Coordinates of C-alpha atoms in Angstrom, one line a residue:
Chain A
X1 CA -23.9 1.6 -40.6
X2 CA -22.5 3.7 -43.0
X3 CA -20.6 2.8 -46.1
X4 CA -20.1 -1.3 -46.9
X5 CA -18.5 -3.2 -44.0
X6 CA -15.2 -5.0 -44.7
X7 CA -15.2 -8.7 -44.0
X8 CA -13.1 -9.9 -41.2
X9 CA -10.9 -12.3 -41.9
X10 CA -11.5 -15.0 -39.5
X11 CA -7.6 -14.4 -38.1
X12 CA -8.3 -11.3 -37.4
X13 CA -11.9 -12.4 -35.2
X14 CA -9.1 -14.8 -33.4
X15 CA -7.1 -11.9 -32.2
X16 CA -9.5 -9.7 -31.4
X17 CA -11.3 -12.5 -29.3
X18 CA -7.9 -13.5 -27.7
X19 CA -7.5 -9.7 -27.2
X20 CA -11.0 -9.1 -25.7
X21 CA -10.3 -11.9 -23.1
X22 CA -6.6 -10.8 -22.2
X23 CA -8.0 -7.1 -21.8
X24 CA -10.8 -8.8 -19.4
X25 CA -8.7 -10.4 -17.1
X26 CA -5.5 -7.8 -17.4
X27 CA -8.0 -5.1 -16.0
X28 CA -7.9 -5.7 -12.5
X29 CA -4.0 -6.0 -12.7
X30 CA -4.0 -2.1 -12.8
X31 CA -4.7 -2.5 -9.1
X32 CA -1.8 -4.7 -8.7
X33 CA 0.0 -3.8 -5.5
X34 CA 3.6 -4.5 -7.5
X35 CA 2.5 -2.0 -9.8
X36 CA 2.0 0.4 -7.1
X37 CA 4.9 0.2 -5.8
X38 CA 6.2 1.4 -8.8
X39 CA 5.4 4.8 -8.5
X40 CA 2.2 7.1 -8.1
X41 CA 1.7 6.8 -11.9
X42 CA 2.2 3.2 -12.6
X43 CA -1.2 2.2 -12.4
X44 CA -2.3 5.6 -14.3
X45 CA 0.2 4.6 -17.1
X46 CA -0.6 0.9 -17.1
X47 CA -5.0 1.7 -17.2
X48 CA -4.3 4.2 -20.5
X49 CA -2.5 1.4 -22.0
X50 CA -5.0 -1.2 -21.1
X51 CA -8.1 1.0 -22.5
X52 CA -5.8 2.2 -25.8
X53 CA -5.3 -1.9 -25.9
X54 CA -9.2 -2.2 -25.9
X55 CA -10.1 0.3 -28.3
X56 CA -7.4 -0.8 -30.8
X57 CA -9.6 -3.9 -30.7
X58 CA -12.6 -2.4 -31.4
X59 CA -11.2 -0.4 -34.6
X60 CA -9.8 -3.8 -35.2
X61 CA -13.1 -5.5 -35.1
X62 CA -14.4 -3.1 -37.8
X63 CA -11.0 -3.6 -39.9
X64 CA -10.7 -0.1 -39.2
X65 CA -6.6 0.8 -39.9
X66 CA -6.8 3.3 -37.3
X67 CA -7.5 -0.1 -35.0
X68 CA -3.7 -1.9 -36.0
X69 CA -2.3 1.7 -35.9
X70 CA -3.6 2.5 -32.1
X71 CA -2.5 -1.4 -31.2
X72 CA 1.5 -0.4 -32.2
X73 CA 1.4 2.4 -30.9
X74 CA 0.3 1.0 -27.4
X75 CA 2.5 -1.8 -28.2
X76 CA 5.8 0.4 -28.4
X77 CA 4.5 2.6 -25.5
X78 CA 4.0 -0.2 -23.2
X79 CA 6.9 -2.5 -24.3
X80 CA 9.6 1.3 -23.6
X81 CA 7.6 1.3 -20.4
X82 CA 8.6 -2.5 -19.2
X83 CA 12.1 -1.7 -20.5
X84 CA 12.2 1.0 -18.1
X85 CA 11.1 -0.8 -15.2
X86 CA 13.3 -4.1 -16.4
X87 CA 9.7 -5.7 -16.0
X88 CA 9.9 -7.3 -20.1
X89 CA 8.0 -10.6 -20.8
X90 CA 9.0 -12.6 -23.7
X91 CA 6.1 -14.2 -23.7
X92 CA 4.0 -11.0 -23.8
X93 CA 6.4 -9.7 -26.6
X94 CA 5.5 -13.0 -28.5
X95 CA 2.1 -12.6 -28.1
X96 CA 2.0 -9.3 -29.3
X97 CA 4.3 -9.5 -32.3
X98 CA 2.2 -12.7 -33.3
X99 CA -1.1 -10.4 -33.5
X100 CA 1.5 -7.8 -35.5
X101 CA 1.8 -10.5 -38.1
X102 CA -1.6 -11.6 -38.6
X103 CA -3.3 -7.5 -38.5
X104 CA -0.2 -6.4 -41.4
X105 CA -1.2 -8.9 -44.0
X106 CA -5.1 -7.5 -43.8
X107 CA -3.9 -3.6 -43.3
X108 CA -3.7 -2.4 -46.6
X109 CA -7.6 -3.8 -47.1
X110 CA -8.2 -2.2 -44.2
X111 CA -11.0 1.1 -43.8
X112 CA -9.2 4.5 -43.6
X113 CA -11.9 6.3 -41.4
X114 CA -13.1 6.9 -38.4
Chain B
X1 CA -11.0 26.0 -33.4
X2 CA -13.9 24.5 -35.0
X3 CA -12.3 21.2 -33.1
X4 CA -12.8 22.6 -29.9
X5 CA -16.3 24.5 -30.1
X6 CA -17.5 21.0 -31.5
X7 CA -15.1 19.2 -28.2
X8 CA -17.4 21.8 -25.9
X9 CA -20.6 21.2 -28.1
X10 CA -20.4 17.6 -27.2
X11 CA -20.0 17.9 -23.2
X12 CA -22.8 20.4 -23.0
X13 CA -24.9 17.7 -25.0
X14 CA -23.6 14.9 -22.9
X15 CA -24.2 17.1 -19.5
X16 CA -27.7 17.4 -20.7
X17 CA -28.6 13.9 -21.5
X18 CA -26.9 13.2 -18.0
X19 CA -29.0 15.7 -16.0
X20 CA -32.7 14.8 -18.6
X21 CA -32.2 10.9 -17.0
X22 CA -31.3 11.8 -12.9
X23 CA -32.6 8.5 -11.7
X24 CA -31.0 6.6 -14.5
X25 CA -28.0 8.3 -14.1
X26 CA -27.2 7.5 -10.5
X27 CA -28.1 4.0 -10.2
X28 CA -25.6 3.2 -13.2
X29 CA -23.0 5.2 -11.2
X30 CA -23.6 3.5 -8.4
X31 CA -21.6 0.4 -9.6
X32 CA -18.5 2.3 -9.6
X33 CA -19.3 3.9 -6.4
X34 CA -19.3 0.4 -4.8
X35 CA -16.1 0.0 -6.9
X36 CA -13.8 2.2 -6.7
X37 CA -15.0 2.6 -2.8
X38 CA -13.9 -1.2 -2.4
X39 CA -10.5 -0.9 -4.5
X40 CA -9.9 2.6 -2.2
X41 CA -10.8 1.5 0.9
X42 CA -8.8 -1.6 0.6
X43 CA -5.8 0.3 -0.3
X44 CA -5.8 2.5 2.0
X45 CA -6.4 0.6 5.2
X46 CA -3.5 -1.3 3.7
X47 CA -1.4 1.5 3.4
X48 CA -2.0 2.8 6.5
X49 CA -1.5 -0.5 8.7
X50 CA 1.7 -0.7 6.1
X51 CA 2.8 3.0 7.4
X52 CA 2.1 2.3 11.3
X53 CA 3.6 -0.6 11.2
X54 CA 7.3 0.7 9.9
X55 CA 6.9 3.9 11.9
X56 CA 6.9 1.2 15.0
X57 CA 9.4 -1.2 13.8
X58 CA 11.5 2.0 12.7
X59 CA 10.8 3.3 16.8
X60 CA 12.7 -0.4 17.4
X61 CA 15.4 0.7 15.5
X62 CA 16.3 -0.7 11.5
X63 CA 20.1 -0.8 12.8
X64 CA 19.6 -2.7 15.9
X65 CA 20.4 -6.3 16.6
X66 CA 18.8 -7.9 19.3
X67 CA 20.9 -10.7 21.6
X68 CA 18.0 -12.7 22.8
X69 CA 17.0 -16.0 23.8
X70 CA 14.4 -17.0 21.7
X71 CA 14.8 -16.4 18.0
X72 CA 12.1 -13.9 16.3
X73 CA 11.8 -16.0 13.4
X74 CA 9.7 -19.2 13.0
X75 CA 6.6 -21.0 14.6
X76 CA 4.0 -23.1 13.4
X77 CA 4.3 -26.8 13.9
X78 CA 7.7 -27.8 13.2
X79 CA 9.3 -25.0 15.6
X80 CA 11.8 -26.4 17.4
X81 CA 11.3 -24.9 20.7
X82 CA 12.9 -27.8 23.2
X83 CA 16.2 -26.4 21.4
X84 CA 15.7 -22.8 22.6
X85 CA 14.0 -23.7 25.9
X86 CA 17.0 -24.5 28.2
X87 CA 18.8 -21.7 26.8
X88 CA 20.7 -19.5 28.9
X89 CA 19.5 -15.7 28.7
X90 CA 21.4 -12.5 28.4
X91 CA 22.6 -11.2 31.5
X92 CA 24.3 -7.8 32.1
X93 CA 28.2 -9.2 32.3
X94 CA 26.9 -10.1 28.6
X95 CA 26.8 -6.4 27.9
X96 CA 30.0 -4.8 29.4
X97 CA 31.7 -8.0 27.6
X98 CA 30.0 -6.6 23.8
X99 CA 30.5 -3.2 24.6
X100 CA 34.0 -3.5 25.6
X101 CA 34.6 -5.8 22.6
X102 CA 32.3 -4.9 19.7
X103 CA 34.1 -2.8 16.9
X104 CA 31.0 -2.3 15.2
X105 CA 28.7 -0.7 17.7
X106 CA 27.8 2.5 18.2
X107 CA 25.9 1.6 21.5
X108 CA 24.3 -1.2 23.3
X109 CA 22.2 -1.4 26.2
X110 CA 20.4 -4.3 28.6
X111 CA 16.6 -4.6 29.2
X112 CA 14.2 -6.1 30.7
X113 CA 10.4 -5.4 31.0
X114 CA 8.3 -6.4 33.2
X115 CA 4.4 -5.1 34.7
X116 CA 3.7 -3.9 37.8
X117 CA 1.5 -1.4 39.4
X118 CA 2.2 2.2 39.5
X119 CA 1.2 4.7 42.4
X120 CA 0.9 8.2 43.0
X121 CA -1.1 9.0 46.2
X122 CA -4.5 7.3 46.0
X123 CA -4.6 7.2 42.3
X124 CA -3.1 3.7 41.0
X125 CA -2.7 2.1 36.7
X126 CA -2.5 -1.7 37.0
X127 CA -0.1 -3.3 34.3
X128 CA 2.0 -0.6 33.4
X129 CA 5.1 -1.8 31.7
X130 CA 8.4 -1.4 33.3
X131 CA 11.3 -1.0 31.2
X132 CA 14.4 -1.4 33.6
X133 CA 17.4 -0.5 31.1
X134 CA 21.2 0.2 31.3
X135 CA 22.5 3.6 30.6
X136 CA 23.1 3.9 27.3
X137 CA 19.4 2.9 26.3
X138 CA 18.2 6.5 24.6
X139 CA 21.1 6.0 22.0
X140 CA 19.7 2.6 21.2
X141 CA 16.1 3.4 21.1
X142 CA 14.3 5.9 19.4
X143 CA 12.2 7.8 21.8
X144 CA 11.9 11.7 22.8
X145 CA 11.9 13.1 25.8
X146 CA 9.0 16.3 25.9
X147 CA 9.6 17.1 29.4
X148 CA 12.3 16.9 31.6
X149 CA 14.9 14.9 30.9
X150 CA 16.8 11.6 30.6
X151 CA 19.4 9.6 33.2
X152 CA 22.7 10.7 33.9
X153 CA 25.2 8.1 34.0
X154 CA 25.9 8.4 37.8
X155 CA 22.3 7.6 38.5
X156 CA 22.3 4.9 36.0
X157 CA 25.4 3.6 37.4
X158 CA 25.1 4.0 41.0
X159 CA 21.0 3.0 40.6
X160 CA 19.3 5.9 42.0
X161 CA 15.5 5.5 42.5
X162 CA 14.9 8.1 38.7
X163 CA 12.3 7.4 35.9
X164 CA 10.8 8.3 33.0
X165 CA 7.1 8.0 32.6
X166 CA 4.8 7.7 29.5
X167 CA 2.7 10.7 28.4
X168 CA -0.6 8.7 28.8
X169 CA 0.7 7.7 32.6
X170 CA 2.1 11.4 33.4
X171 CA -2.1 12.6 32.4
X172 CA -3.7 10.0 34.2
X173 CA -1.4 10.5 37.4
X174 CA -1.1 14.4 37.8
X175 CA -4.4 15.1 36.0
X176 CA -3.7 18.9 36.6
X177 CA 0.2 19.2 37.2
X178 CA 3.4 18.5 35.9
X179 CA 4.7 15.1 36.8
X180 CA 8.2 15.9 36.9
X181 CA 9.7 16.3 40.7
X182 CA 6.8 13.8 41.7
X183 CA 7.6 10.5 43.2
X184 CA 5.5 7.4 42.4
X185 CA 5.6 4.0 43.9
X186 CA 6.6 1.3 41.2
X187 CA 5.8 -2.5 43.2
X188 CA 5.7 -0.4 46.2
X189 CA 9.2 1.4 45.4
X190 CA 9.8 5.0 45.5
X191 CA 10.6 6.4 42.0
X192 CA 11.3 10.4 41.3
X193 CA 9.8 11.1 37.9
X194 CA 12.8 13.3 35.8
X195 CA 11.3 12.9 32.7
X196 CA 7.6 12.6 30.4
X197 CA 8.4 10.7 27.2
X198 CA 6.7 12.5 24.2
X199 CA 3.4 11.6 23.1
X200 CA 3.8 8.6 20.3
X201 CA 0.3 7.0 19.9
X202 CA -0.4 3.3 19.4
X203 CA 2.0 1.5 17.9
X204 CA 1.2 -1.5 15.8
X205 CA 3.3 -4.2 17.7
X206 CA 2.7 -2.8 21.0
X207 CA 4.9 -1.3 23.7
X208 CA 4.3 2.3 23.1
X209 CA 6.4 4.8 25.1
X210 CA 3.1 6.7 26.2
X211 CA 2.3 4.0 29.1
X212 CA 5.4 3.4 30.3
X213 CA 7.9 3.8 33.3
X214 CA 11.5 3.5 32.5
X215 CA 14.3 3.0 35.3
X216 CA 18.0 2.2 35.8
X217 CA 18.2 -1.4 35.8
X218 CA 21.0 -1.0 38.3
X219 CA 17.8 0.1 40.2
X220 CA 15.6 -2.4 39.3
X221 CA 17.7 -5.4 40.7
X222 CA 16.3 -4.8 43.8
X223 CA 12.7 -4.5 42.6
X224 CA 12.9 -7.7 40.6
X225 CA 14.8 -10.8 39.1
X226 CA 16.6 -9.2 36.4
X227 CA 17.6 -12.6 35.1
X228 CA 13.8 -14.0 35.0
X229 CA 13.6 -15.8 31.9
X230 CA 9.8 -14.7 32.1
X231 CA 11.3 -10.9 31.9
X232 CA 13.2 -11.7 28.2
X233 CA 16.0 -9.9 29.1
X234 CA 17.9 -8.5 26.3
X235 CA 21.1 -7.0 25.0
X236 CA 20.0 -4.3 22.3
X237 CA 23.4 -3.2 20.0
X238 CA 23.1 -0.4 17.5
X239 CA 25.7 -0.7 14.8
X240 CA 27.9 2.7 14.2
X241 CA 26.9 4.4 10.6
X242 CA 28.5 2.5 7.5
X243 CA 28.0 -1.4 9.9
X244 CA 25.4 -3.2 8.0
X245 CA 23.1 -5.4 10.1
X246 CA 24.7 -8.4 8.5
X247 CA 28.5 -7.1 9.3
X248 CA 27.5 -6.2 12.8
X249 CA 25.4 -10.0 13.4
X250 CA 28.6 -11.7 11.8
X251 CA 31.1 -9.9 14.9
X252 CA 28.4 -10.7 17.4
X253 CA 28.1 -14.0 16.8
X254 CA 31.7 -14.2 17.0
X255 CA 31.6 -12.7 20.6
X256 CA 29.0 -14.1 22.1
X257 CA 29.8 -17.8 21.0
X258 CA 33.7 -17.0 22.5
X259 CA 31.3 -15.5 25.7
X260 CA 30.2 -18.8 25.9
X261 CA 33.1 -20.9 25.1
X262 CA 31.0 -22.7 22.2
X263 CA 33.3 -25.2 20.2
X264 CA 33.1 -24.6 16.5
X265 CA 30.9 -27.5 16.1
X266 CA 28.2 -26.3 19.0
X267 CA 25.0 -24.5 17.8
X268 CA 24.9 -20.8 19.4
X269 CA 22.8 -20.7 22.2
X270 CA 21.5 -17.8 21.6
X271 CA 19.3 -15.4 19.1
X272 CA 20.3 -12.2 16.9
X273 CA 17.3 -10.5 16.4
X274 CA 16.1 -7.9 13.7
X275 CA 13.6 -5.5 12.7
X276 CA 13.7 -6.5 9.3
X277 CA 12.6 -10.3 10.5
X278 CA 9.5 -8.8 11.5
X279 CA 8.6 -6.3 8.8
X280 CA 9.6 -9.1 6.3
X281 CA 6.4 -11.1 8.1
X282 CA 4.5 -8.3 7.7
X283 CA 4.8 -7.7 4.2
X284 CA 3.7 -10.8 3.2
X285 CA 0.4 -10.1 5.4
X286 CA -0.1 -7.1 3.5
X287 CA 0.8 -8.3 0.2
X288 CA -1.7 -10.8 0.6
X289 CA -4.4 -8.2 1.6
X290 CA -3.2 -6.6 -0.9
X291 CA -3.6 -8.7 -3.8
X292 CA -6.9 -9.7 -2.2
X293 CA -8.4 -6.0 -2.1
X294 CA -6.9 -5.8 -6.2
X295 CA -9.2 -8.8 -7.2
X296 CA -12.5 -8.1 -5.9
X297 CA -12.5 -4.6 -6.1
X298 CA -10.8 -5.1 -9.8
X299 CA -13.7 -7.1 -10.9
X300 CA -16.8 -5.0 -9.2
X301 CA -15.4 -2.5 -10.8
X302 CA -15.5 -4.4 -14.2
X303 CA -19.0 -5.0 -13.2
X304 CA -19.8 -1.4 -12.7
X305 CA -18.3 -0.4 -16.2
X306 CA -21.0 -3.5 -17.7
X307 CA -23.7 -1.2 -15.8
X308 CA -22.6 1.7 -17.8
X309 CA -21.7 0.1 -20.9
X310 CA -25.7 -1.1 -20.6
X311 CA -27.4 2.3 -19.6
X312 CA -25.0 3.9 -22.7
X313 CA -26.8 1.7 -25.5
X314 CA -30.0 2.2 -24.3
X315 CA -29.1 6.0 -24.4
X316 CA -28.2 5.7 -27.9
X317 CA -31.1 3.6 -29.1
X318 CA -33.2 6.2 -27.1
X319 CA -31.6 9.4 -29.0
X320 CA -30.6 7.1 -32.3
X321 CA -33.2 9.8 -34.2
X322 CA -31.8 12.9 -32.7
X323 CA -27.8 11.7 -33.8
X324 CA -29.6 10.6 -37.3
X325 CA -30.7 14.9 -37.5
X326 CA -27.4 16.2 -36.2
X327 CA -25.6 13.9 -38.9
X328 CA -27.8 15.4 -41.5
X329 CA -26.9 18.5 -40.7
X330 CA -23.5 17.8 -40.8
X331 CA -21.9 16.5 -37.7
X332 CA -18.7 14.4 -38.0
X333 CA -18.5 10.5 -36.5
X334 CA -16.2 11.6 -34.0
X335 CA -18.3 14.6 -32.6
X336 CA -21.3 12.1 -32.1
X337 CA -18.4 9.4 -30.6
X338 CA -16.8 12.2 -28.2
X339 CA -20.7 13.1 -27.0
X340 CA -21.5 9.5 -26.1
X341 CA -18.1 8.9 -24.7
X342 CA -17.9 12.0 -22.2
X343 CA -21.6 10.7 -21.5
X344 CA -19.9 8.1 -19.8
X345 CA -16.6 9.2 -18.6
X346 CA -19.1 11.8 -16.7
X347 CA -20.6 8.7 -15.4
X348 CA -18.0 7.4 -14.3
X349 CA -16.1 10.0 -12.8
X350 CA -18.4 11.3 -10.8
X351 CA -19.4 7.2 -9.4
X352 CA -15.2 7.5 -8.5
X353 CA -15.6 10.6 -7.2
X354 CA -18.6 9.8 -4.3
X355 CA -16.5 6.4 -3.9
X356 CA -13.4 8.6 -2.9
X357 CA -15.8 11.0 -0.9
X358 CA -17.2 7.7 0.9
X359 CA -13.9 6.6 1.9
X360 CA -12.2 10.4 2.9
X361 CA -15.1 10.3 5.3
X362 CA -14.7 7.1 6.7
X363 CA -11.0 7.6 7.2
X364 CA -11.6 10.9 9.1
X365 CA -14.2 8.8 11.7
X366 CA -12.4 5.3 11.5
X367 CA -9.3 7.2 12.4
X368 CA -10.4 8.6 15.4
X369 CA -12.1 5.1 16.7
X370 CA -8.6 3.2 15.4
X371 CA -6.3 4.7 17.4
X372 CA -3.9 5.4 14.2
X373 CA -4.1 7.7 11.4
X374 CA -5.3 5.8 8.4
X375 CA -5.0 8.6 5.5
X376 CA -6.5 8.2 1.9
X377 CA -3.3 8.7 0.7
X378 CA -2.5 11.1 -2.8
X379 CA -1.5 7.6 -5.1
X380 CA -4.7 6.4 -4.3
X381 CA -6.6 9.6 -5.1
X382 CA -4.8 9.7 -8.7
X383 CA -5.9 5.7 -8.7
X384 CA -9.4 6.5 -8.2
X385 CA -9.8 9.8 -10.7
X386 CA -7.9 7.6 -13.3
X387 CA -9.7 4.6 -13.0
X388 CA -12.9 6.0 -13.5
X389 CA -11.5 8.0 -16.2
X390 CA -10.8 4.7 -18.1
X391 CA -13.1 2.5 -17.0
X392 CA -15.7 5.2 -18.3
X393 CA -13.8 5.4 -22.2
X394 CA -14.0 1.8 -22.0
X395 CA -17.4 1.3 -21.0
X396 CA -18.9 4.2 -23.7
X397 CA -16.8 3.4 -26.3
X398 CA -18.4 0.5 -27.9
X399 CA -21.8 1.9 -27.3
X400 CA -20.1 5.9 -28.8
X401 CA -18.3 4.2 -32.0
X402 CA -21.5 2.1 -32.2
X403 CA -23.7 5.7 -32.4
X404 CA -20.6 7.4 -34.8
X405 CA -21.1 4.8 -37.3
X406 CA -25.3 5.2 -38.0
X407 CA -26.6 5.7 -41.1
X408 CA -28.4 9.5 -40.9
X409 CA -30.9 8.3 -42.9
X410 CA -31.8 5.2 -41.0
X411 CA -31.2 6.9 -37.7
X412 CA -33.7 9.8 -38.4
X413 CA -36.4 6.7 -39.9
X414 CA -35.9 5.1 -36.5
X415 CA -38.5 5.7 -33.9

């Protein structure tokens, strides 16, 4: 690998294991018939978030900053989307601002490329 | 510029490595074949039963109410069926008494239906359904009429020996002529065919128009027992535009219990029927299917992005010296990341892509063996293509960042 690998805080293992797992099982739910019946795009919109989710895990992983930028990013995108279709979960929103708080404290130790 | 002559560079290289490995290529595809050919397929026979069945229940009418005997709701074990069973059914008096009475209907009409066997010369079709119905019957159901034409309300009225046959029936009778003019022999009656319903296919819940004779019940009374419980006569009432279902249910109860002369404290002894009661079953059926289809063909196709995930590390262990020379000569981390990754998004998309083809093709022959068009409808197209799409990024990506990240020096050393 190039360059001296940053050591991950064992938080920031946590999350991405907790992440891994929720991506894992969250996958087939792009399927979901309620989804569908959304609209043609639903499911589009929901798999883009789902893989931006995953690969903000990865960067994550490699306490890469581009990793905690992607995960807000898809955060935002996904939390304007359940707004939109009055689909919000607290608990989801909980679980996400939770990972927030324990990838901001590590950020600024955080690898700036690719 | 120099972005997208690298972005080109790297899907030229990717083609390559796709085409230099056929064999390897394929049978890692194949898992998302199976897939997304599962998911698909699922879908779409789920859609399609999903589309037959509210183009039949829609034929019944959405804005009908049915006055029947036995309610459409129910079953299973605890179905009280003793209380319905000594019910009286609705007879024709019943109708005049709604239509004379009923504010909100636009139109209502008395049936019964019954099988007999129809005639025309020496050619006879055993257990062909007769629909004996009162005169205002086309405004109640939806049907069409492609030849001839319907009652008039003198024959209706005064009974005249008239029907209107099925398309199917109108073929198999008067193989080479038109049936209208005609007279067949319904239970051994004379009936002068004035009409050919329009061709409508199977329908999901049965009693499609194309194998049918319809007469004046005033007619029919002397054929049969337009009272026979075995018959379920019925009293169908279309509410007028603006009535909901609910608003129109609410006044009929109110008439038929003061038909009846129930007390306040009596239970009605009769049903109110809707379309919605059924379509309401059916949805659960299908959401069930549904849901079923979403797990197993959500998780094979997890397994067939493992399968690619796999094949794209050996590919980058098997070309770890070849990234190690182009990183020496100076390509960036994310042209050797996008190579890897549209590596596998190839992968991936063409897998979808033959699972779509599979399932197009069975669609065009199941649909002619089913009886009812089952169509691989556009949303799951866009399903498919983006599926693959993403289950490709994330399959390739840990194996692409992975190849990004090598050391050109210790990539070129490796053998």
């Amino acid at each position: 690998m190039q360059g001296a690998a940053i050591k991950r805080p064992v938080l920031i293992t946590i999350v991405c294991i907790l992440g891994f797992t929720w991506i894992v099982f969250s996958f087939p739910g792009v399927f979901a018939p309620s989804l569908k019946k959304l609209g043609d795009w639903y499911p589009a919109l929901f798999g883009i978030l789902v893989a931006t989710s995953f690969i903000s895990y990865i960067g994550l992983w490699h306490m890469k900053r581009w990793g905690v930028q992607l995960f807000l990013i898809s955060f935002f995108v996904k939390e304007t989307l359940l707004v939109l279709i009055n689909d919000v979960s607290y608990a989801g929103i909980f679980f996400s601002a939770f990972f927030i708080c324990s990838m901001l404290p590590f950020y600024k130790r955080m690898d700036v490329n690719l | 510029m120099v972005f997208w002559s690298l972005f080109k560079e790297s899907i030229v290289f990717a083609l390559q490595a796709l085409v230099s490995n056929k064999l390897r290529s394929i049978l890692s595809l194949l898992g998302i074949t199976i897939g997304i050919f599962a998911v698909i397929m699922v879908f779409t026979i789920v859609d399609s039963l999903e589309q037959n069945l509210r183009k039949s229940v829609q034929s019944l009418g959405d804005d009908v109410v049915f006055i029947q005997k036995w309610p459409w709701e129910g079953g299973g074990p605890d179905y009280p069926w003793w209380k319905y069973l000594n019910r009286p059914v609705p007879d024709y008096k019943e109708l005049n008494y709604v239509l004379e009475n009923c504010d909100g209907a636009q139109s209502a009409a008395f049936m019964v239906a019954g099988n007999a066997t129809v005639k025309y010369k020496s050619s006879s079709i055993e257990n062909v359904t007769v629909i004996c119905a009162s005169h205002q019957y086309d405004r109640v159901k939806n049907f069409e009429i492609a030849e001839g034409r319907y009652f008039t309300e003198i024959e209706s009225a005064s009974g005249r020996p008239v029907g209107v046959i099925g398309d199917v029936l109108a073929k198999a009778l008067f193989p080479n002529q038109s049936a209208i003019g005609q007279t067949i022999k319904v239970r051994g009656a004379k009936v002068l065919v004035i009409g050919v319903f329009k061709k409508e296919g199977e329908s999901i819940l049965g009693g499609s128009p194309d194998t049918q004779v319809l007469i004046p019940v005033n007619y029919a009374r002397s054929l049969i027992d337009i009272n026979d419980d075995n018959l379920d006569p019925q009293i169908m009432v279309r509410a007028k535009p603006g009535i909901s279902n609910d608003e129109l249910i609410s006044e009929l109860t109110g008439l038929m219990r003061s038909r009846r002369r129930l007390s306040p404290l009596e239970e009605p002894d009769f049903a109110l029927n809707q379309t919605s009661i059924i379509s309401n079953v059916f949805d659960d059926l299908f959401n069930v299917v549904g849901i079923a289809g979403w797990i197993i063909g959500g998780f094979s196709i997890l397994v067939g992005g493992f399968g690619i995930a796999n094949i794209m590390f050996v590919s980058v262990k098997e070309r770890t010296n070849i990234i190690g020379i182009q990183k020496s000569l100076g390509a960036k981390n994310y042209f050797i990341l996008m190579q890897f990754l549209f590596e596998s998004v190839f992968l991936s998309v063409i897998g979808g892509f033959i699972g779509l083809l599979i399932v197009y093709l069975l669609t065009l022959v199941a649909g002619d063996s089913a009886g009812m068009a089952i169509q691989l409808s556009r949303s799951n197209v866009i399903l498919g293509f983006t599926i693959s799409i993403l289950i490709g990024v994330v399959s390739g990506f840990v194996p692409a960042y992975g190849a990004s990240q090598l050391d050109p020096v210790e990539a070129i050393r490796s053998s």
